[in-house]
Tab-separated table of C-alpha atoms in Angstrom:
chain	number	residue	atom	x	y	z
D	1478	MET	CA	8.158	70.288	55.768
D	1479	ARG	CA	11.323	71.539	57.467
D	1480	LYS	CA	13.257	71.006	54.271
D	1481	MET	CA	10.733	73.023	52.263
D	1482	TYR	CA	10.837	75.786	54.880
D	1483	ALA	CA	14.650	75.905	54.822
D	1484	THR	CA	14.644	76.034	51.055
D	1485	ALA	CA	12.165	78.900	51.075
D	1486	VAL	CA	14.238	80.817	53.622
D	1487	HIS	CA	17.402	80.246	51.610
D	1488	SER	CA	15.695	81.392	48.415
D	1489	GLY	CA	14.359	84.473	50.135
D	1490	ALA	CA	17.801	85.371	51.476
D	1491	TRP	CA	19.310	84.925	48.020
D	1492	ILE	CA	16.653	87.185	46.469
D	1493	LEU	CA	17.270	89.826	49.127
D	1494	ALA	CA	21.022	89.647	48.487
D	1495	VAL	CA	20.546	90.077	44.745
D	1496	ALA	CA	18.148	92.946	45.328
D	1497	ALA	CA	20.674	94.634	47.612
D	1498	VAL	CA	23.356	94.422	44.924
D	1499	VAL	CA	20.988	95.748	42.272
D	1500	PHE	CA	19.815	98.662	44.397
D	1501	SER	CA	23.395	99.521	45.406
D	1502	THR	CA	24.369	99.908	41.734
D	1503	LEU	CA	21.368	101.992	40.756
D	1504	PRO	CA	22.940	105.393	41.592
D	1505	ALA	CA	26.035	104.640	39.501
D	1506	LEU	CA	23.886	103.220	36.699
D	1507	ALA	CA	21.624	106.261	36.776
D	1508	ALA	CA	24.650	108.562	36.608
D	1509	GLU	CA	26.013	106.599	33.657
D	1510	LEU	CA	22.704	106.793	31.787
D	1511	ALA	CA	22.108	110.471	32.554
D	1512	PRO	CA	22.566	112.920	29.655
D	1513	LEU	CA	26.107	114.213	29.335
D	1514	PRO	CA	26.516	117.651	30.935
D	1515	THR	CA	27.559	120.585	28.769
D	1516	THR	CA	30.676	122.606	29.519
D	1517	GLU	CA	28.457	125.473	30.670
D	1518	GLU	CA	26.656	123.157	33.111
D	1519	LEU	CA	29.967	121.874	34.470
D	1520	LYS	CA	31.237	125.401	35.065
D	1521	ALA	CA	27.930	126.390	36.661
D	1522	ALA	CA	28.328	123.492	39.109
D	1523	TYR	CA	31.773	124.824	40.034
D	1524	ASP	CA	30.401	128.341	40.588
D	1525	ALA	CA	27.667	126.816	42.799
D	1526	GLY	CA	30.264	125.013	44.932
D	1527	GLN	CA	29.050	121.525	43.956
D	1528	TYR	CA	32.607	120.226	43.908
D	1529	GLN	CA	32.238	116.500	44.677
D	1530	PRO	CA	29.383	115.852	42.199
D	1531	LEU	CA	31.250	117.972	39.661
D	1532	LEU	CA	34.399	115.866	40.035
D	1533	THR	CA	32.370	112.738	39.210
D	1534	LYS	CA	30.855	114.391	36.140
D	1535	LEU	CA	34.226	115.668	34.953
D	1536	THR	CA	35.741	112.203	35.258
D	1537	ARG	CA	32.906	110.809	33.135
D	1538	VAL	CA	33.291	113.467	30.441
D	1539	LEU	CA	37.093	113.302	30.356
D	1540	ASN	CA	36.921	109.526	29.826
D	1541	LEU	CA	34.968	110.001	26.589
D	1542	LYS	CA	36.657	109.016	23.336
D	1543	GLY	CA	36.093	109.673	19.637
D	1544	ASP	CA	33.026	111.609	18.483
D	1545	ALA	CA	31.552	111.723	21.997
D	1546	ALA	CA	34.543	113.786	23.204
D	1547	LYS	CA	34.499	116.304	20.333
D	1548	PRO	CA	32.095	118.839	21.941
D	1549	TYR	CA	34.526	119.317	24.837
D	1550	ASP	CA	37.829	121.187	25.127
D	1551	ARG	CA	40.037	118.817	27.110
D	1552	VAL	CA	42.459	121.578	28.146
D	1553	ASP	CA	39.621	123.679	29.547
D	1554	LEU	CA	38.031	120.763	31.421
D	1555	GLU	CA	41.318	119.512	32.889
D	1556	LEU	CA	41.877	123.030	34.232
D	1557	LEU	CA	38.365	122.967	35.701
D	1558	ARG	CA	39.089	119.567	37.290
D	1559	ALA	CA	42.326	120.952	38.771
D	1560	ASN	CA	40.507	123.903	40.324
D	1561	THR	CA	37.791	121.562	41.609
D	1562	ALA	CA	40.410	119.282	43.149
D	1563	LEU	CA	41.999	122.259	44.916
D	1564	GLN	CA	38.639	123.147	46.441
D	1565	LEU	CA	38.409	119.539	47.665
D	1566	LYS	CA	41.952	119.880	49.066
D	1567	GLN	CA	43.342	117.260	46.670
D	1568	GLN	CA	46.563	118.909	45.510
D	1569	SER	CA	48.021	115.769	43.911
D	1570	LEU	CA	44.928	115.337	41.718
D	1571	ALA	CA	45.142	119.022	40.788
D	1572	GLY	CA	48.761	118.573	39.726
D	1573	ALA	CA	47.962	115.466	37.670
D	1574	SER	CA	45.058	117.243	35.931
D	1575	LEU	CA	47.275	120.191	35.039
D	1576	GLU	CA	49.889	117.838	33.570
D	1577	GLU	CA	47.152	116.334	31.380
D	1578	ALA	CA	45.959	119.814	30.428
D	1579	VAL	CA	49.444	120.841	29.267
D	1580	LYS	CA	49.808	117.617	27.257
D	1581	ALA	CA	46.480	118.322	25.556
D	1582	ILE	CA	47.507	121.796	24.313
D	1583	THR	CA	47.422	122.045	20.496
D	1584	PRO	CA	48.017	124.917	18.050
D	1585	GLN	CA	44.227	125.418	18.142
D	1586	THR	CA	44.165	125.976	21.919
D	1587	PRO	CA	43.405	129.645	22.713
D	1588	PRO	CA	46.719	131.259	23.802
D	1589	LYS	CA	45.200	132.684	26.982
D	1590	LEU	CA	44.007	129.228	28.071
D	1591	ALA	CA	47.330	127.591	27.153
D	1592	ASN	CA	49.242	130.190	29.189
D	1593	GLU	CA	46.916	129.761	32.155
D	1594	VAL	CA	47.313	125.979	32.409
D	1595	ILE	CA	51.117	126.213	32.075
D	1596	ALA	CA	51.190	128.922	34.757
D	1597	MET	CA	48.852	126.947	37.027
D	1598	ARG	CA	50.995	123.837	36.662
D	1599	ALA	CA	54.039	125.847	37.755
D	1600	LEU	CA	52.124	127.335	40.701
D	1601	VAL	CA	50.858	123.979	41.983
D	1602	LYS	CA	54.273	122.341	41.484
D	1603	ARG	CA	55.923	125.003	43.625
D	1604	SER	CA	53.295	124.792	46.357
D	1605	SER	CA	52.877	122.542	49.356
D	1606	ALA	CA	49.995	122.012	51.757
D	1607	LEU	CA	47.704	123.910	49.354
D	1608	ALA	CA	49.712	127.130	49.661
D	1609	PHE	CA	52.405	128.928	47.669
D	1610	THR	CA	55.160	130.562	49.697
D	1611	PRO	CA	57.005	133.301	47.750
D	1612	LYS	CA	60.771	133.687	47.945
D	1613	THR	CA	61.456	137.063	46.323
D	1614	ASP	CA	58.412	139.339	46.422
D	1615	ALA	CA	57.397	141.816	49.126
D	1616	GLY	CA	55.371	139.137	50.923
D	1617	LYS	CA	58.334	136.784	51.194
D	1618	GLY	CA	57.695	133.864	53.509
D	1619	LYS	CA	53.916	134.405	53.785
D	1620	PRO	CA	51.944	131.454	52.346
D	1621	ILE	CA	49.265	132.288	49.771
D	1622	SER	CA	46.282	129.926	49.669
D	1623	LEU	CA	45.583	127.966	46.475
D	1624	THR	CA	41.981	127.296	47.513
D	1625	ASP	CA	40.939	130.948	47.766
D	1626	PRO	CA	40.062	132.272	44.273
D	1627	ALA	CA	40.625	135.829	45.489
D	1628	GLN	CA	44.272	134.949	46.217
D	1629	ARG	CA	44.966	133.479	42.778
D	1630	LYS	CA	46.159	136.736	41.189
D	1631	PRO	CA	48.486	137.647	44.105
D	1632	ALA	CA	49.830	134.080	43.960
D	1633	MET	CA	50.558	134.393	40.229
D	1634	GLU	CA	52.236	137.775	40.716
D	1635	ALA	CA	54.433	136.341	43.469
D	1636	LEU	CA	55.242	133.317	41.297
D	1637	LEU	CA	56.218	135.673	38.463
D	1638	ALA	CA	58.634	137.530	40.740
D	1639	ASP	CA	60.246	134.254	41.821
D	1640	CYS	CA	60.528	132.921	38.262
D	1641	LYS	CA	61.969	136.162	36.881
D	1642	ALA	CA	64.834	135.989	39.343
D	1643	GLU	CA	65.489	132.294	38.740
D	1644	VAL	CA	65.283	132.385	34.930
D	1645	ALA	CA	67.331	135.573	34.684
D	1646	ALA	CA	70.150	133.961	36.680
D	1647	LYS	CA	70.081	130.758	34.624
D	1648	THR	CA	69.905	132.688	31.359
D	1649	LYS	CA	72.897	134.803	32.286
D	1650	ALA	CA	74.937	131.656	32.919
D	1651	ALA	CA	73.637	129.963	29.760
D	1652	ALA	CA	74.388	132.988	27.596
D	1653	SER	CA	78.100	132.617	28.321
D	1654	SER	CA	78.069	128.817	27.937
D	1655	LYS	CA	79.872	127.004	25.147
D	1656	SER	CA	77.467	124.054	25.407
D	1657	LEU	CA	74.023	123.690	23.857
D	1658	LEU	CA	72.357	121.930	26.807
D	1659	PRO	CA	72.257	124.990	29.126
D	1660	ILE	CA	71.035	127.055	26.169
D	1661	ILE	CA	68.160	124.661	25.506
D	1662	ALA	CA	67.306	124.492	29.219
D	1663	GLY	CA	67.299	128.286	29.319
D	1664	ILE	CA	64.829	128.480	26.435
D	1665	ASN	CA	62.503	126.028	28.190
D	1666	GLY	CA	62.618	128.168	31.322
D	1667	ILE	CA	61.711	131.283	29.332
D	1668	ASP	CA	58.752	129.434	27.794
D	1669	GLU	CA	57.243	128.800	31.230
D	1670	LEU	CA	58.126	132.302	32.425
D	1671	ARG	CA	56.298	133.824	29.481
D	1672	ALA	CA	53.128	131.842	30.277
D	1673	ILE	CA	53.277	132.968	33.907
D	1674	GLU	CA	53.897	136.581	32.897
D	1675	MET	CA	51.017	136.590	30.403
D	1676	THR	CA	48.703	135.128	33.059
D	1677	ALA	CA	49.815	137.412	35.890
D	1678	ALA	CA	50.403	140.664	34.004
D	1679	GLU	CA	49.009	140.173	30.452
D	1680	THR	CA	52.383	141.113	28.969
D	1681	ASP	CA	55.570	139.287	28.014
D	1682	THR	CA	58.025	142.176	28.307
D	1683	ALA	CA	60.237	140.564	30.938
D	1684	SER	CA	60.428	137.184	29.207
D	1685	GLN	CA	61.210	138.863	25.874
D	1686	ASP	CA	64.011	140.900	27.456
D	1687	ILE	CA	65.505	137.803	29.089
D	1688	ALA	CA	65.203	135.863	25.827
D	1689	GLY	CA	67.154	138.582	24.041
D	1690	GLU	CA	70.137	137.926	26.283
D	1691	LEU	CA	70.159	134.295	25.169
D	1692	ALA	CA	69.329	134.704	21.484
D	1693	SER	CA	72.734	135.602	20.059
D	1694	GLN	CA	74.697	132.866	21.832
D	1695	ALA	CA	71.969	130.295	21.132
D	1696	ALA	CA	71.950	131.006	17.406
D	1697	SER	CA	75.749	131.009	17.235
D	1698	LEU	CA	76.168	127.643	18.996
D	1699	MET	CA	73.367	125.981	17.042
D	1700	ASP	CA	74.663	127.234	13.710
D	1701	GLU	CA	78.182	126.102	14.565
D	1702	ALA	CA	76.896	122.628	15.469
D	1703	MET	CA	74.955	122.288	12.215
D	1704	LYS	CA	78.003	123.251	10.154
D	1705	LYS	CA	79.811	120.285	11.690
D	1706	PHE	CA	77.000	117.739	11.571
D	1707	THR	CA	76.101	117.901	7.886
D	1708	PRO	CA	79.577	117.119	6.483
D	1709	ARG	CA	80.079	114.494	9.177
D	1710	ILE	CA	76.915	112.658	8.126
D	1711	ASN	CA	78.105	112.759	4.492
D	1712	ARG	CA	81.511	111.346	5.470
D	1713	ILE	CA	79.949	108.461	7.394
D	1714	ARG	CA	77.583	107.742	4.487
D	1715	ASP	CA	80.513	107.587	2.061
D	1716	ASP	CA	82.454	105.212	4.319
D	1717	ALA	CA	79.400	102.974	4.852
D	1718	ASN	CA	78.841	102.698	1.086
D	1719	VAL	CA	82.380	101.553	0.247
D	1720	LEU	CA	82.072	98.257	-1.670
D	1721	VAL	CA	83.850	95.155	-0.387
D	1722	ALA	CA	84.240	92.070	-2.606
D	1723	ASN	CA	82.462	88.961	-1.397
D	1724	PRO	CA	84.745	85.896	-1.113
D	1725	GLN	CA	84.393	83.432	-4.006
D	1726	GLN	CA	85.182	79.718	-4.016
D	1727	GLN	CA	86.747	78.296	-7.162
D	1728	GLU	CA	84.303	75.856	-8.707
D	1729	THR	CA	85.261	72.827	-10.828
D	1730	VAL	CA	83.246	70.775	-13.296
D	1731	THR	CA	83.646	67.113	-14.249
D	1732	ASP	CA	83.199	65.997	-17.862
D	1733	LYS	CA	81.833	62.640	-19.032
D	1734	LYS	CA	85.272	61.063	-18.859
D	1735	GLY	CA	85.683	62.129	-15.249
D	1736	LYS	CA	88.144	64.861	-16.029
D	1737	LYS	CA	87.906	67.899	-13.705
D	1738	THR	CA	88.393	71.400	-15.025
D	1739	LYS	CA	87.981	74.852	-13.546
D	1740	ALA	CA	84.576	76.445	-14.180
D	1741	ALA	CA	84.265	79.832	-15.760
D	1742	ALA	CA	84.581	82.524	-13.109
D	1743	LYS	CA	81.329	84.107	-11.970
D	1744	PRO	CA	81.039	87.887	-11.809
D	1745	THR	CA	82.409	89.257	-8.561
D	1746	THR	CA	79.724	90.461	-6.151
D	1747	TYR	CA	80.149	93.065	-3.459
D	1748	HIS	CA	78.561	94.164	-0.218
D	1749	LYS	CA	78.695	97.590	1.375
D	1750	MET	CA	81.019	98.223	4.278
D	1751	GLY	CA	78.128	99.353	6.488
D	1752	LEU	CA	78.268	101.002	9.890
D	1753	ASN	CA	80.490	100.010	12.748
D	1754	SER	CA	79.371	100.532	16.342
D	1755	ASN	CA	81.154	103.883	16.619
D	1756	TYR	CA	79.450	105.259	13.520
D	1757	THR	CA	76.050	104.014	14.720
D	1758	ARG	CA	76.551	105.629	18.117
D	1759	GLU	CA	77.714	108.893	16.525
D	1760	LEU	CA	74.756	109.071	14.135
D	1761	ASN	CA	72.283	108.423	16.950
D	1762	ALA	CA	73.897	111.216	18.964
D	1763	ILE	CA	73.619	113.555	15.975
D	1764	VAL	CA	69.925	112.691	15.557
D	1765	ASP	CA	69.256	113.333	19.243
D	1766	THR	CA	71.127	116.658	19.269
D	1767	CYS	CA	69.524	117.874	16.043
D	1768	GLN	CA	66.059	117.029	17.333
D	1769	ARG	CA	66.837	119.077	20.431
D	1770	ILE	CA	68.110	121.949	18.291
D	1771	SER	CA	65.040	121.887	16.055
D	1772	SER	CA	62.685	121.807	19.038
D	1773	ALA	CA	64.597	124.605	20.772
D	1774	CYS	CA	64.481	126.760	17.631
D	1775	LYS	CA	60.722	126.322	17.370
D	1776	ASP	CA	60.324	127.061	21.078
D	1777	PHE	CA	62.468	130.165	20.769
D	1778	THR	CA	60.471	131.377	17.759
D	1779	ARG	CA	57.245	130.941	19.712
D	1780	VAL	CA	58.495	132.396	22.995
D	1781	ALA	CA	60.593	135.274	21.685
D	1782	PRO	CA	59.582	136.114	18.096
D	1783	ARG	CA	61.410	139.457	18.213
D	1784	HIS	CA	64.723	137.602	18.543
D	1785	ALA	CA	64.002	134.660	16.238
D	1786	THR	CA	65.473	135.927	12.957
D	1787	ASN	CA	68.095	133.216	12.506
D	1788	PHE	CA	66.275	130.282	14.028
D	1789	LYS	CA	64.127	129.270	11.037
D	1790	SER	CA	67.120	128.388	8.861
D	1791	ILE	CA	68.835	126.570	11.748
D	1792	SER	CA	65.668	124.580	12.447
D	1793	ASP	CA	65.356	123.599	8.770
D	1794	ALA	CA	69.003	122.464	8.710
D	1795	ALA	CA	68.511	120.432	11.892
D	1796	ASP	CA	65.393	118.730	10.499
D	1797	GLN	CA	67.273	117.852	7.303
D	1798	ALA	CA	70.219	116.477	9.310
D	1799	VAL	CA	67.854	114.234	11.273
D	1800	LYS	CA	66.399	112.942	8.012
D	1801	ASP	CA	69.831	112.337	6.443
D	1802	ALA	CA	71.316	110.644	9.513
D	1803	THR	CA	68.247	108.418	9.892
D	1804	GLU	CA	68.531	107.331	6.256
D	1805	VAL	CA	72.175	106.367	6.773
D	1806	LEU	CA	71.266	104.426	9.927
D	1807	ASN	CA	68.445	102.525	8.231
D	1808	ALA	CA	70.092	101.853	4.857
D	1809	ASP	CA	70.514	98.288	3.565
D	1810	TYR	CA	74.199	97.357	3.679
D	1811	LYS	CA	73.821	93.565	3.465
D	1812	SER	CA	72.496	93.003	-0.044
D	1813	SER	CA	75.050	91.852	-2.652
D	1814	VAL	CA	75.603	94.074	-5.671
D	1815	THR	CA	77.733	94.005	-8.809
D	1816	LYS	CA	79.715	96.879	-10.205
């Protein structure tokens, strides 16, 4: 009897434990089975201040793949998640969401939205303890809250003032540089400045003016580099394709009487000289630099179209140089050939 009682108690405890596990998972299961919220419903939850439930819903939607994700604009929802995270005082999550939003930008992304996420990323990056502290505007040294929507425009305006000063100084130095790297870095800075300016002031006058200071020197240095790279690639290709005779061993044949005679000579075969380590290193450097030039040209054309007259031809030349250098790097130099 005791044994039966103990067994019954044990079974009852096991059933209660299983039930507890099942009931504890019901809320998550119910959330998973609930209909997917629309973008309008997600934004309405933000407006209603339902930040924690909204964060859960956003995570669910942003984890969707394939056809299920098509109704949603990832850039828009990552921005919404960033703003939600700021309201929950989670600045690191806000920064990570904005990084994902910028990565998700495509040519189809509305320009206003693209500018806003780039500007917001810059604002959050330059902030600490959920506040942005300006360096150059009239309110210098006074923190501006990131969690107060009413302070967002003043924060962007203060950020614009800071960035104008920084980018203008870097651009001035880059414009007199004889190296491409400061030029390319300067273009990238103008790209971000333009997004901030469009978000804060709905104009790009300042970024266009700063870009104009860089345009002439940028085009000159890039064009000069391309004039050197193309003939250099051709020279390396010619050297790599020089034919070198393969060594041949003299063969002999033995007749029925055991007499050995020299066999008829076989046609000489050749292999290509190929690339030495210096040539390989040089071609890889050319590919890397030309990719940077092409990307910078495209960035400049997008950021400062008024000053982009010469950049299309330079970009085309850089793309062709990348193609040519890659072909030389990947060519087959080992196969034997005959003349």
